[in-house]
PDB file of C-alpha atoms in Angstrom:
ATOM      1  CA  MET A   1       8.821 -70.316 -30.134  1.00 53.00           C
ATOM      2  CA  THR A   2       8.333 -67.994 -27.151  1.00 66.00           C
ATOM      3  CA  HIS A   3      10.298 -64.770 -27.547  1.00 89.00           C
ATOM      4  CA  ASN A   4      11.407 -62.726 -24.568  1.00 97.00           C
ATOM      5  CA  VAL A   5      14.207 -60.597 -23.219  1.00 98.00           C
ATOM      6  CA  THR A   6      16.502 -62.817 -21.166  1.00 98.00           C
ATOM      7  CA  VAL A   7      18.969 -61.582 -18.566  1.00 97.00           C
ATOM      8  CA  GLY A   8      21.568 -63.533 -16.642  1.00 95.00           C
ATOM      9  CA  ILE A   9      21.841 -62.600 -12.962  1.00 94.00           C
ATOM     10  CA  ASP A  10      24.243 -63.727 -10.247  1.00 90.00           C
ATOM     11  CA  GLY A  11      23.590 -61.189  -7.509  1.00 89.00           C
ATOM     12  CA  SER A  12      26.447 -58.856  -8.468  1.00 87.00           C
ATOM     13  CA  ALA A  13      26.103 -55.102  -9.064  1.00 88.00           C
ATOM     14  CA  PRO A  14      26.754 -55.465 -12.822  1.00 89.00           C
ATOM     15  CA  SER A  15      24.056 -58.148 -13.087  1.00 91.00           C
ATOM     16  CA  ALA A  16      21.640 -55.859 -11.217  1.00 93.00           C
ATOM     17  CA  ALA A  17      22.402 -53.088 -13.733  1.00 93.00           C
ATOM     18  CA  ALA A  18      21.856 -55.590 -16.548  1.00 95.00           C
ATOM     19  CA  ALA A  19      18.508 -56.643 -15.065  1.00 96.00           C
ATOM     20  CA  GLU A  20      17.315 -53.037 -14.894  1.00 95.00           C
ATOM     21  CA  TRP A  21      18.455 -52.358 -18.467  1.00 96.00           C
ATOM     22  CA  ALA A  22      16.802 -55.559 -19.697  1.00 97.00           C
ATOM     23  CA  ALA A  23      13.568 -54.738 -17.874  1.00 97.00           C
ATOM     24  CA  ARG A  24      13.336 -51.353 -19.588  1.00 95.00           C
ATOM     25  CA  GLU A  25      13.924 -52.947 -22.983  1.00 96.00           C
ATOM     26  CA  ALA A  26      11.384 -55.699 -22.327  1.00 97.00           C
ATOM     27  CA  GLY A  27       8.787 -53.118 -21.364  1.00 96.00           C
ATOM     28  CA  ARG A  28       9.517 -51.061 -24.482  1.00 94.00           C
ATOM     29  CA  LEU A  29       9.318 -54.129 -26.719  1.00 94.00           C
ATOM     30  CA  GLY A  30       6.218 -55.487 -25.008  1.00 95.00           C
ATOM     31  CA  LEU A  31       7.974 -58.787 -24.263  1.00 97.00           C
ATOM     32  CA  PRO A  32       8.252 -60.895 -21.089  1.00 97.00           C
ATOM     33  CA  LEU A  33      11.425 -60.633 -19.030  1.00 98.00           C
ATOM     34  CA  ARG A  34      13.108 -63.942 -18.217  1.00 97.00           C
ATOM     35  CA  MET A  35      15.696 -63.734 -15.448  1.00 96.00           C
ATOM     36  CA  ILE A  36      18.062 -66.705 -15.170  1.00 95.00           C
ATOM     37  CA  HIS A  37      20.487 -67.543 -12.395  1.00 93.00           C
ATOM     38  CA  VAL A  38      22.819 -70.375 -13.363  1.00 91.00           C
ATOM     39  CA  ALA A  39      23.845 -72.430 -10.330  1.00 84.00           C
ATOM     40  CA  GLY A  40      26.674 -74.195 -12.080  1.00 64.00           C
ATOM     41  CA  THR A  41      30.332 -74.903 -11.517  1.00 52.00           C
ATOM     42  CA  GLU A  42      31.492 -71.281 -11.221  1.00 49.00           C
ATOM     43  CA  ALA A  43      28.635 -70.355  -8.879  1.00 46.00           C
ATOM     44  CA  ASP A  44      29.305 -73.419  -6.713  1.00 51.00           C
ATOM     45  CA  ALA A  45      32.950 -72.447  -6.354  1.00 45.00           C
ATOM     46  CA  LEU A  46      31.962 -68.901  -5.433  1.00 48.00           C
ATOM     47  CA  GLU A  47      29.539 -70.115  -2.779  1.00 51.00           C
ATOM     48  CA  ARG A  48      32.289 -72.179  -1.206  1.00 42.00           C
ATOM     49  CA  ASP A  49      34.613 -69.164  -1.215  1.00 44.00           C
ATOM     50  CA  LEU A  50      31.939 -67.094   0.534  1.00 45.00           C
ATOM     51  CA  GLY A  51      31.592 -69.756   3.202  1.00 45.00           C
ATOM     52  CA  GLY A  52      28.077 -70.825   2.388  1.00 45.00           C
ATOM     53  CA  GLY A  53      25.358 -70.874  -0.228  1.00 43.00           C
ATOM     54  CA  ALA A  54      22.840 -68.458   1.303  1.00 36.00           C
ATOM     55  CA  ALA A  55      24.283 -65.084   0.247  1.00 38.00           C
ATOM     56  CA  LEU A  56      24.200 -65.535  -3.508  1.00 43.00           C
ATOM     57  CA  PRO A  57      20.583 -66.726  -3.894  1.00 68.00           C
ATOM     58  CA  GLY A  58      19.519 -63.941  -1.543  1.00 84.00           C
ATOM     59  CA  ARG A  59      21.121 -61.298  -3.739  1.00 87.00           C
ATOM     60  CA  VAL A  60      19.533 -62.842  -6.819  1.00 92.00           C
ATOM     61  CA  ALA A  61      16.105 -62.782  -5.134  1.00 92.00           C
ATOM     62  CA  ASP A  62      16.614 -59.122  -4.210  1.00 93.00           C
ATOM     63  CA  ILE A  63      17.250 -58.219  -7.862  1.00 94.00           C
ATOM     64  CA  CYS A  64      14.158 -60.127  -9.014  1.00 94.00           C
ATOM     65  CA  ASP A  65      11.971 -58.519  -6.339  1.00 94.00           C
ATOM     66  CA  ARG A  66      13.245 -55.019  -7.109  1.00 95.00           C
ATOM     67  CA  VAL A  67      12.614 -55.325 -10.855  1.00 95.00           C
ATOM     68  CA  ALA A  68       9.126 -56.758 -10.294  1.00 93.00           C
ATOM     69  CA  ALA A  69       8.285 -53.946  -7.839  1.00 95.00           C
ATOM     70  CA  GLU A  70       9.548 -51.169 -10.103  1.00 94.00           C
ATOM     71  CA  LEU A  71       7.730 -52.491 -13.211  1.00 94.00           C
ATOM     72  CA  PRO A  72       4.591 -54.245 -11.921  1.00 95.00           C
ATOM     73  CA  GLU A  73       3.039 -54.298 -15.398  1.00 96.00           C
ATOM     74  CA  LEU A  74       5.940 -56.348 -16.779  1.00 97.00           C
ATOM     75  CA  ASP A  75       5.642 -60.128 -17.109  1.00 97.00           C
ATOM     76  CA  VAL A  76       8.702 -61.236 -15.088  1.00 96.00           C
ATOM     77  CA  THR A  77       9.909 -64.738 -14.328  1.00 95.00           C
ATOM     78  CA  CYS A  78      12.994 -65.643 -12.296  1.00 94.00           C
ATOM     79  CA  GLU A  79      14.438 -69.142 -12.459  1.00 92.00           C
ATOM     80  CA  VAL A  80      17.465 -71.149 -11.400  1.00 91.00           C
ATOM     81  CA  GLN A  81      19.089 -73.487 -13.896  1.00 90.00           C
ATOM     82  CA  PRO A  82      21.989 -75.912 -13.481  1.00 88.00           C
ATOM     83  CA  GLY A  83      25.021 -75.976 -15.729  1.00 90.00           C
ATOM     84  CA  HIS A  84      27.895 -73.804 -16.874  1.00 90.00           C
ATOM     85  CA  PRO A  85      26.775 -70.134 -17.015  1.00 91.00           C
ATOM     86  CA  ALA A  86      28.071 -69.394 -20.535  1.00 91.00           C
ATOM     87  CA  PHE A  87      26.654 -72.543 -22.137  1.00 92.00           C
ATOM     88  CA  THR A  88      23.330 -72.354 -20.269  1.00 94.00           C
ATOM     89  CA  LEU A  89      22.760 -68.697 -21.149  1.00 95.00           C
ATOM     90  CA  ALA A  90      23.791 -69.272 -24.759  1.00 94.00           C
ATOM     91  CA  ALA A  91      21.259 -72.102 -24.965  1.00 95.00           C
ATOM     92  CA  ALA A  92      18.570 -69.831 -23.508  1.00 96.00           C
ATOM     93  CA  SER A  93      19.303 -67.278 -26.240  1.00 96.00           C
ATOM     94  CA  GLY A  94      17.586 -69.571 -28.738  1.00 95.00           C
ATOM     95  CA  ARG A  95      14.223 -68.483 -27.317  1.00 94.00           C
ATOM     96  CA  ALA A  96      15.135 -64.839 -26.779  1.00 97.00           C
ATOM     97  CA  GLU A  97      14.827 -61.668 -28.803  1.00 97.00           C
ATOM     98  CA  LEU A  98      17.669 -60.213 -26.763  1.00 98.00           C
ATOM     99  CA  LEU A  99      20.097 -61.558 -24.144  1.00 97.00           C
ATOM    100  CA  VAL A 100      21.459 -59.125 -21.550  1.00 97.00           C
ATOM    101  CA  LEU A 101      24.434 -59.682 -19.244  1.00 95.00           C
ATOM    102  CA  GLY A 102      26.382 -57.727 -16.669  1.00 91.00           C
ATOM    103  CA  SER A 103      29.933 -56.738 -17.485  1.00 79.00           C
ATOM    104  CA  ARG A 104      31.390 -59.168 -14.952  1.00 67.00           C
ATOM    105  CA  GLY A 105      30.137 -61.349 -12.129  1.00 54.00           C
ATOM    106  CA  LEU A 106      30.947 -61.730  -8.472  1.00 44.00           C
ATOM    107  CA  GLY A 107      33.851 -64.011  -9.322  1.00 46.00           C
ATOM    108  CA  GLY A 108      35.476 -61.611 -11.808  1.00 44.00           C
ATOM    109  CA  PHE A 109      38.721 -59.732 -11.405  1.00 40.00           C
ATOM    110  CA  THR A 110      38.171 -56.002 -10.889  1.00 41.00           C
ATOM    111  CA  GLY A 111      40.693 -55.131 -13.613  1.00 38.00           C
ATOM    112  CA  LEU A 112      38.695 -56.962 -16.287  1.00 42.00           C
ATOM    113  CA  LEU A 113      35.573 -55.060 -17.296  1.00 50.00           C
ATOM    114  CA  ILE A 114      34.163 -58.076 -19.111  1.00 66.00           C
ATOM    115  CA  GLY A 115      34.428 -61.479 -17.459  1.00 74.00           C
ATOM    116  CA  SER A 116      34.954 -64.847 -19.081  1.00 82.00           C
ATOM    117  CA  VAL A 117      31.261 -65.742 -18.861  1.00 86.00           C
ATOM    118  CA  GLY A 118      30.283 -62.606 -20.778  1.00 89.00           C
ATOM    119  CA  LEU A 119      32.881 -63.178 -23.483  1.00 90.00           C
ATOM    120  CA  ARG A 120      31.999 -66.860 -23.911  1.00 90.00           C
ATOM    121  CA  THR A 121      28.274 -66.182 -23.985  1.00 93.00           C
ATOM    122  CA  ALA A 122      28.616 -63.335 -26.484  1.00 93.00           C
ATOM    123  CA  GLY A 123      30.638 -65.645 -28.719  1.00 92.00           C
ATOM    124  CA  ARG A 124      27.978 -68.364 -28.665  1.00 93.00           C
ATOM    125  CA  SER A 125      24.630 -66.586 -28.413  1.00 94.00           C
ATOM    126  CA  LEU A 126      22.016 -67.188 -31.096  1.00 94.00           C
ATOM    127  CA  CYS A 127      20.495 -63.724 -30.621  1.00 96.00           C
ATOM    128  CA  PRO A 128      21.984 -60.265 -30.040  1.00 97.00           C
ATOM    129  CA  VAL A 129      23.748 -59.929 -26.668  1.00 97.00           C
ATOM    130  CA  VAL A 130      24.007 -56.653 -24.759  1.00 96.00           C
ATOM    131  CA  LEU A 131      26.665 -56.331 -22.052  1.00 94.00           C
ATOM    132  CA  VAL A 132      25.880 -53.635 -19.498  1.00 93.00           C
ATOM    133  CA  ARG A 133      28.218 -52.040 -16.999  1.00 82.00           C
ATOM    134  CA  SER A 134      27.507 -50.531 -13.598  1.00 73.00           C
ATOM    135  CA  GLU A 135      29.149 -47.924 -11.389  1.00 62.00           C
ATOM    136  CA  ALA A 136      30.944 -50.823  -9.685  1.00 50.00           C
ATOM    137  CA  ASP A 137      33.235 -50.987 -12.717  1.00 53.00           C
ATOM    138  CA  GLY A 138      34.705 -47.578 -11.902  1.00 44.00           C
ATOM    139  CA  HIS A 139      34.133 -46.251 -15.421  1.00 42.00           C
ATOM    140  CA  ASP A 140      32.618 -42.978 -16.591  1.00 39.00           C
ATOM    141  CA  ALA A 141      29.193 -43.140 -18.272  1.00 34.00           C
ATOM    142  CA  LEU A 142      29.101 -46.840 -17.580  1.00 37.00           C
ATOM    143  CA  ASP A 143      25.572 -47.547 -18.584  1.00 40.00           C
ATOM    144  CA  GLY A 144      25.530 -45.103 -21.434  1.00 50.00           C
ATOM    145  CA  ASP A 145      23.751 -41.843 -22.019  1.00 57.00           C
ATOM    146  CA  ALA A 146      20.070 -42.580 -22.615  1.00 66.00           C
ATOM    147  CA  ALA A 147      19.918 -39.708 -25.125  1.00 79.00           C
ATOM    148  CA  GLY A 148      23.248 -40.457 -26.790  1.00 95.00           C
ATOM    149  CA  ASP A 149      23.663 -41.714 -30.315  1.00 97.00           C
ATOM    150  CA  VAL A 150      23.947 -45.351 -31.277  1.00 98.00           C
ATOM    151  CA  VAL A 151      27.441 -46.169 -32.528  1.00 98.00           C
ATOM    152  CA  VAL A 152      27.781 -49.023 -35.011  1.00 98.00           C
ATOM    153  CA  GLY A 153      30.966 -50.487 -36.422  1.00 97.00           C
ATOM    154  CA  VAL A 154      30.806 -50.982 -40.199  1.00 97.00           C
ATOM    155  CA  GLU A 155      32.947 -52.648 -42.852  1.00 94.00           C
ATOM    156  CA  SER A 156      31.619 -50.942 -45.959  1.00 93.00           C
ATOM    157  CA  ASP A 157      33.104 -53.499 -48.340  1.00 90.00           C
ATOM    158  CA  ARG A 158      31.050 -56.240 -46.656  1.00 91.00           C
ATOM    159  CA  PRO A 159      28.318 -54.609 -44.539  1.00 91.00           C
ATOM    160  CA  ALA A 160      26.319 -56.961 -42.317  1.00 94.00           C
ATOM    161  CA  ASP A 161      22.583 -56.455 -42.819  1.00 96.00           C
ATOM    162  CA  ALA A 162      21.646 -57.897 -39.411  1.00 97.00           C
ATOM    163  CA  VAL A 163      24.029 -55.542 -37.598  1.00 98.00           C
ATOM    164  CA  LEU A 164      22.863 -52.414 -39.426  1.00 98.00           C
ATOM    165  CA  GLU A 165      19.217 -53.385 -39.010  1.00 98.00           C
ATOM    166  CA  PHE A 166      19.646 -53.863 -35.247  1.00 98.00           C
ATOM    167  CA  ALA A 167      21.458 -50.533 -34.864  1.00 98.00           C
ATOM    168  CA  PHE A 168      19.020 -48.502 -36.977  1.00 98.00           C
ATOM    169  CA  ARG A 169      15.972 -50.082 -35.345  1.00 98.00           C
ATOM    170  CA  TYR A 170      17.328 -49.406 -31.852  1.00 98.00           C
ATOM    171  CA  ALA A 171      18.068 -45.783 -32.774  1.00 98.00           C
ATOM    172  CA  ALA A 172      14.613 -45.337 -34.308  1.00 97.00           C
ATOM    173  CA  ASP A 173      12.836 -46.918 -31.315  1.00 96.00           C
ATOM    174  CA  HIS A 174      14.731 -44.742 -28.839  1.00 96.00           C
ATOM    175  CA  GLY A 175      14.552 -41.519 -30.855  1.00 96.00           C
ATOM    176  CA  VAL A 176      18.332 -41.024 -31.038  1.00 97.00           C
ATOM    177  CA  GLY A 177      20.852 -40.557 -33.819  1.00 98.00           C
ATOM    178  CA  LEU A 178      23.260 -43.089 -35.278  1.00 98.00           C
ATOM    179  CA  ARG A 179      27.005 -42.848 -35.955  1.00 98.00           C
ATOM    180  CA  ALA A 180      28.411 -45.397 -38.377  1.00 98.00           C
ATOM    181  CA  VAL A 181      32.147 -45.738 -37.800  1.00 97.00           C
ATOM    182  CA  GLU A 182      34.601 -47.440 -40.130  1.00 97.00           C
ATOM    183  CA  SER A 183      38.332 -47.831 -39.594  1.00 93.00           C
ATOM    184  CA  ARG A 184      40.741 -47.128 -42.444  1.00 82.00           C
ATOM    185  CA  THR A 185      44.405 -47.059 -41.425  1.00 67.00           C
ATOM    186  CA  THR A 186      46.085 -46.501 -44.812  1.00 58.00           C
ATOM    187  CA  SER A 187      46.331 -42.711 -44.693  1.00 53.00           C
ATOM    188  CA  HIS A 188      50.142 -42.717 -44.310  1.00 55.00           C
ATOM    189  CA  ASP A 189      50.889 -45.241 -47.036  1.00 57.00           C
ATOM    190  CA  THR A 190      52.916 -44.212 -50.086  1.00 58.00           C
ATOM    191  CA  TYR A 191      51.313 -44.829 -53.475  1.00 57.00           C
ATOM    192  CA  THR A 192      53.134 -45.268 -56.767  1.00 59.00           C
ATOM    193  CA  THR A 193      51.734 -43.708 -59.927  1.00 60.00           C
ATOM    194  CA  ARG A 194      53.076 -42.440 -63.240  1.00 62.00           C
ATOM    195  CA  ALA A 195      50.603 -39.594 -63.237  1.00 60.00           C
ATOM    196  CA  PRO A 196      51.796 -36.176 -62.032  1.00 59.00           C
ATOM    197  CA  VAL A 197      49.744 -36.379 -58.840  1.00 61.00           C
ATOM    198  CA  GLU A 198      50.982 -35.552 -55.340  1.00 64.00           C
ATOM    199  CA  GLN A 199      50.680 -38.108 -52.534  1.00 62.00           C
ATOM    200  CA  ALA A 200      48.373 -35.805 -50.572  1.00 69.00           C
ATOM    201  CA  GLU A 201      46.006 -35.574 -53.538  1.00 66.00           C
ATOM    202  CA  ILE A 202      45.963 -39.364 -53.906  1.00 60.00           C
ATOM    203  CA  ARG A 203      45.171 -39.804 -50.224  1.00 66.00           C
ATOM    204  CA  GLU A 204      42.373 -37.233 -50.406  1.00 75.00           C
ATOM    205  CA  ALA A 205      40.851 -39.018 -53.389  1.00 73.00           C
ATOM    206  CA  MET A 206      41.048 -42.376 -51.625  1.00 72.00           C
ATOM    207  CA  ALA A 207      39.521 -40.912 -48.461  1.00 79.00           C
ATOM    208  CA  ALA A 208      36.653 -39.474 -50.504  1.00 86.00           C
ATOM    209  CA  ALA A 209      36.093 -42.858 -52.148  1.00 89.00           C
ATOM    210  CA  GLU A 210      36.061 -44.597 -48.749  1.00 91.00           C
ATOM    211  CA  GLN A 211      33.572 -42.069 -47.411  1.00 93.00           C
ATOM    212  CA  LEU A 212      31.319 -42.591 -50.429  1.00 95.00           C
ATOM    213  CA  ARG A 213      31.478 -46.375 -50.019  1.00 94.00           C
ATOM    214  CA  LEU A 214      30.417 -46.071 -46.379  1.00 96.00           C
ATOM    215  CA  GLU A 215      27.558 -43.751 -47.341  1.00 97.00           C
ATOM    216  CA  ASP A 216      26.430 -46.285 -49.949  1.00 96.00           C
ATOM    217  CA  ALA A 217      26.507 -49.091 -47.346  1.00 96.00           C
ATOM    218  CA  LEU A 218      24.053 -47.107 -45.211  1.00 97.00           C
ATOM    219  CA  ALA A 219      21.735 -46.015 -48.023  1.00 97.00           C
ATOM    220  CA  VAL A 220      19.136 -48.789 -47.719  1.00 97.00           C
ATOM    221  CA  ARG A 221      18.728 -48.362 -43.942  1.00 97.00           C
ATOM    222  CA  ARG A 222      18.648 -44.591 -44.215  1.00 98.00           C
ATOM    223  CA  GLU A 223      15.749 -44.897 -46.617  1.00 98.00           C
ATOM    224  CA  LYS A 224      13.976 -47.386 -44.338  1.00 98.00           C
ATOM    225  CA  TYR A 225      14.516 -45.246 -41.211  1.00 98.00           C
ATOM    226  CA  PRO A 226      14.369 -41.633 -42.455  1.00 98.00           C
ATOM    227  CA  GLN A 227      13.676 -40.407 -38.913  1.00 98.00           C
ATOM    228  CA  VAL A 228      17.126 -41.492 -37.723  1.00 98.00           C
ATOM    229  CA  ARG A 229      19.724 -38.751 -37.936  1.00 98.00           C
ATOM    230  CA  THR A 230      22.786 -40.532 -39.337  1.00 98.00           C
ATOM    231  CA  ALA A 231      26.479 -39.650 -39.511  1.00 98.00           C
ATOM    232  CA  ALA A 232      29.042 -41.696 -41.440  1.00 97.00           C
ATOM    233  CA  GLU A 233      32.627 -41.469 -40.215  1.00 96.00           C
ATOM    234  CA  VAL A 234      35.762 -43.010 -41.725  1.00 94.00           C
ATOM    235  CA  CYS A 235      38.382 -42.959 -38.991  1.00 91.00           C
ATOM    236  CA  PRO A 236      42.173 -43.305 -39.444  1.00 88.00           C
ATOM    237  CA  TRP A 237      42.508 -45.178 -36.130  1.00 91.00           C
ATOM    238  CA  SER A 238      42.291 -48.895 -35.528  1.00 93.00           C
ATOM    239  CA  ALA A 239      38.726 -50.218 -35.330  1.00 95.00           C
ATOM    240  CA  GLY A 240      38.948 -50.964 -31.622  1.00 95.00           C
ATOM    241  CA  ARG A 241      40.252 -47.517 -30.700  1.00 95.00           C
ATOM    242  CA  ALA A 242      37.796 -45.752 -33.002  1.00 96.00           C
ATOM    243  CA  LEU A 243      34.778 -47.503 -31.478  1.00 97.00           C
ATOM    244  CA  VAL A 244      35.958 -47.071 -27.894  1.00 96.00           C
ATOM    245  CA  GLU A 245      36.448 -43.336 -28.450  1.00 96.00           C
ATOM    246  CA  ALA A 246      33.080 -43.052 -30.198  1.00 97.00           C
ATOM    247  CA  SER A 247      31.411 -44.838 -27.280  1.00 96.00           C
ATOM    248  CA  ARG A 248      31.862 -41.825 -24.984  1.00 94.00           C
ATOM    249  CA  GLY A 249      28.358 -40.482 -24.399  1.00 94.00           C
ATOM    250  CA  ALA A 250      26.748 -43.113 -26.643  1.00 97.00           C
ATOM    251  CA  SER A 251      23.584 -44.929 -25.632  1.00 96.00           C
ATOM    252  CA  LEU A 252      24.755 -48.190 -27.240  1.00 97.00           C
ATOM    253  CA  VAL A 253      27.667 -49.546 -29.283  1.00 98.00           C
ATOM    254  CA  VAL A 254      26.742 -52.199 -31.859  1.00 98.00           C
ATOM    255  CA  LEU A 255      29.207 -54.755 -33.191  1.00 97.00           C
ATOM    256  CA  GLY A 256      28.870 -57.756 -35.464  1.00 96.00           C
ATOM    257  CA  ARG A 257      30.033 -61.319 -34.847  1.00 94.00           C
ATOM    258  CA  ARG A 258      30.344 -63.674 -37.768  1.00 90.00           C
ATOM    259  CA  THR A 259      28.876 -67.084 -37.096  1.00 85.00           C
ATOM    260  CA  ALA A 260      31.162 -70.082 -37.551  1.00 65.00           C
ATOM    261  CA  LYS A 261      30.803 -71.670 -40.985  1.00 57.00           C
ATOM    262  CA  HIS A 262      32.673 -74.851 -40.061  1.00 48.00           C
ATOM    263  CA  PRO A 263      31.907 -77.027 -37.022  1.00 46.00           C
ATOM    264  CA  LEU A 264      35.599 -77.171 -36.089  1.00 44.00           C
ATOM    265  CA  THR A 265      35.970 -73.398 -36.115  1.00 49.00           C
ATOM    266  CA  GLY A 266      33.845 -72.921 -33.016  1.00 57.00           C
ATOM    267  CA  PRO A 267      32.265 -69.718 -31.729  1.00 66.00           C
ATOM    268  CA  HIS A 268      34.572 -66.848 -30.885  1.00 74.00           C
ATOM    269  CA  LEU A 269      34.907 -63.084 -30.695  1.00 88.00           C
ATOM    270  CA  GLY A 270      37.509 -61.290 -32.760  1.00 89.00           C
ATOM    271  CA  PRO A 271      40.126 -58.921 -31.300  1.00 92.00           C
ATOM    272  CA  VAL A 272      38.116 -55.800 -32.161  1.00 93.00           C
ATOM    273  CA  ALA A 273      35.027 -57.050 -30.326  1.00 93.00           C
ATOM    274  CA  GLN A 274      37.068 -58.082 -27.304  1.00 92.00           C
ATOM    275  CA  SER A 275      38.812 -54.708 -27.179  1.00 92.00           C
ATOM    276  CA  VAL A 276      35.529 -52.804 -27.367  1.00 94.00           C
ATOM    277  CA  LEU A 277      33.839 -55.038 -24.799  1.00 92.00           C
ATOM    278  CA  HIS A 278      36.665 -54.443 -22.342  1.00 90.00           C
ATOM    279  CA  HIS A 279      37.026 -50.689 -22.808  1.00 91.00           C
ATOM    280  CA  ALA A 280      33.790 -49.132 -24.156  1.00 93.00           C
ATOM    281  CA  HIS A 281      32.075 -46.406 -22.129  1.00 93.00           C
ATOM    282  CA  ALA A 282      28.536 -47.577 -22.948  1.00 94.00           C
ATOM    283  CA  PRO A 283      26.571 -50.820 -23.206  1.00 95.00           C
ATOM    284  CA  VAL A 284      27.773 -52.988 -26.098  1.00 96.00           C
ATOM    285  CA  ALA A 285      25.540 -55.119 -28.336  1.00 97.00           C
ATOM    286  CA  VAL A 286      27.096 -58.060 -30.190  1.00 97.00           C
ATOM    287  CA  VAL A 287      24.916 -59.146 -33.121  1.00 97.00           C
ATOM    288  CA  PRO A 288      25.527 -62.533 -34.786  1.00 96.00           C
ATOM    289  CA  HIS A 289      25.367 -62.589 -38.574  1.00 94.00           C
ATOM    290  CA  ASP A 290      26.351 -64.769 -41.539  1.00 87.00           C
TER     291      ASP A 290
END
């Protein structure tokens, strides 16, 4: 199987930002860069809306030429494939180490930072997907701070090895720190006990136990990547809000996506992933795991 970094391009500003991000990662990983433009149903409709088919391929060619000129040492291929963009790109992920997409395409609504193609592809991809924003999205720090920490969402009671491995490896390769964020929203609950213990003391003890559990979930990766400065944070906010806030100034936000265990379940992204993808201030990686 030929491994590469694959990026979907449609000529839009977000896809150009994704191509540049993917090219840097491909060069760092020593892998070829495969650029795919899907000329499927959505692209056909867009071409008709624009009054012709010449503009879109021209913009795609400009992106390919610019990436090849800026990184002449990189093995770059640019191809056109038929089909539905989400399904075609998800199929291409089977041969990729990493799949990179823009936040939204030319046909997207400006109020939605992640378009339907990005959401559908991220829900189906066989490899990690990174969604990259551009200044066209009107968001601060859209493509992340290159020196910022990696932020990874963690469920300490069932940590996903593939997600933690991806986050720690990315942080180690880029020489940045890592913030592991877990949401716990029980701080205002009332607890019943016969012991003469105040509610505040109970909450403090539970918070300490949650912090220790998160630290334990990170222990194996901390030992494997001792060079990565790591912070473990248990946050009283919802998971979506906690990760969006933590994304400010981050170089990358890493989320997990559980793969479907039943053929009728189908691929999908949960509400936390969708919230973060729509509102994060940095590129977001979605890592599939069992």
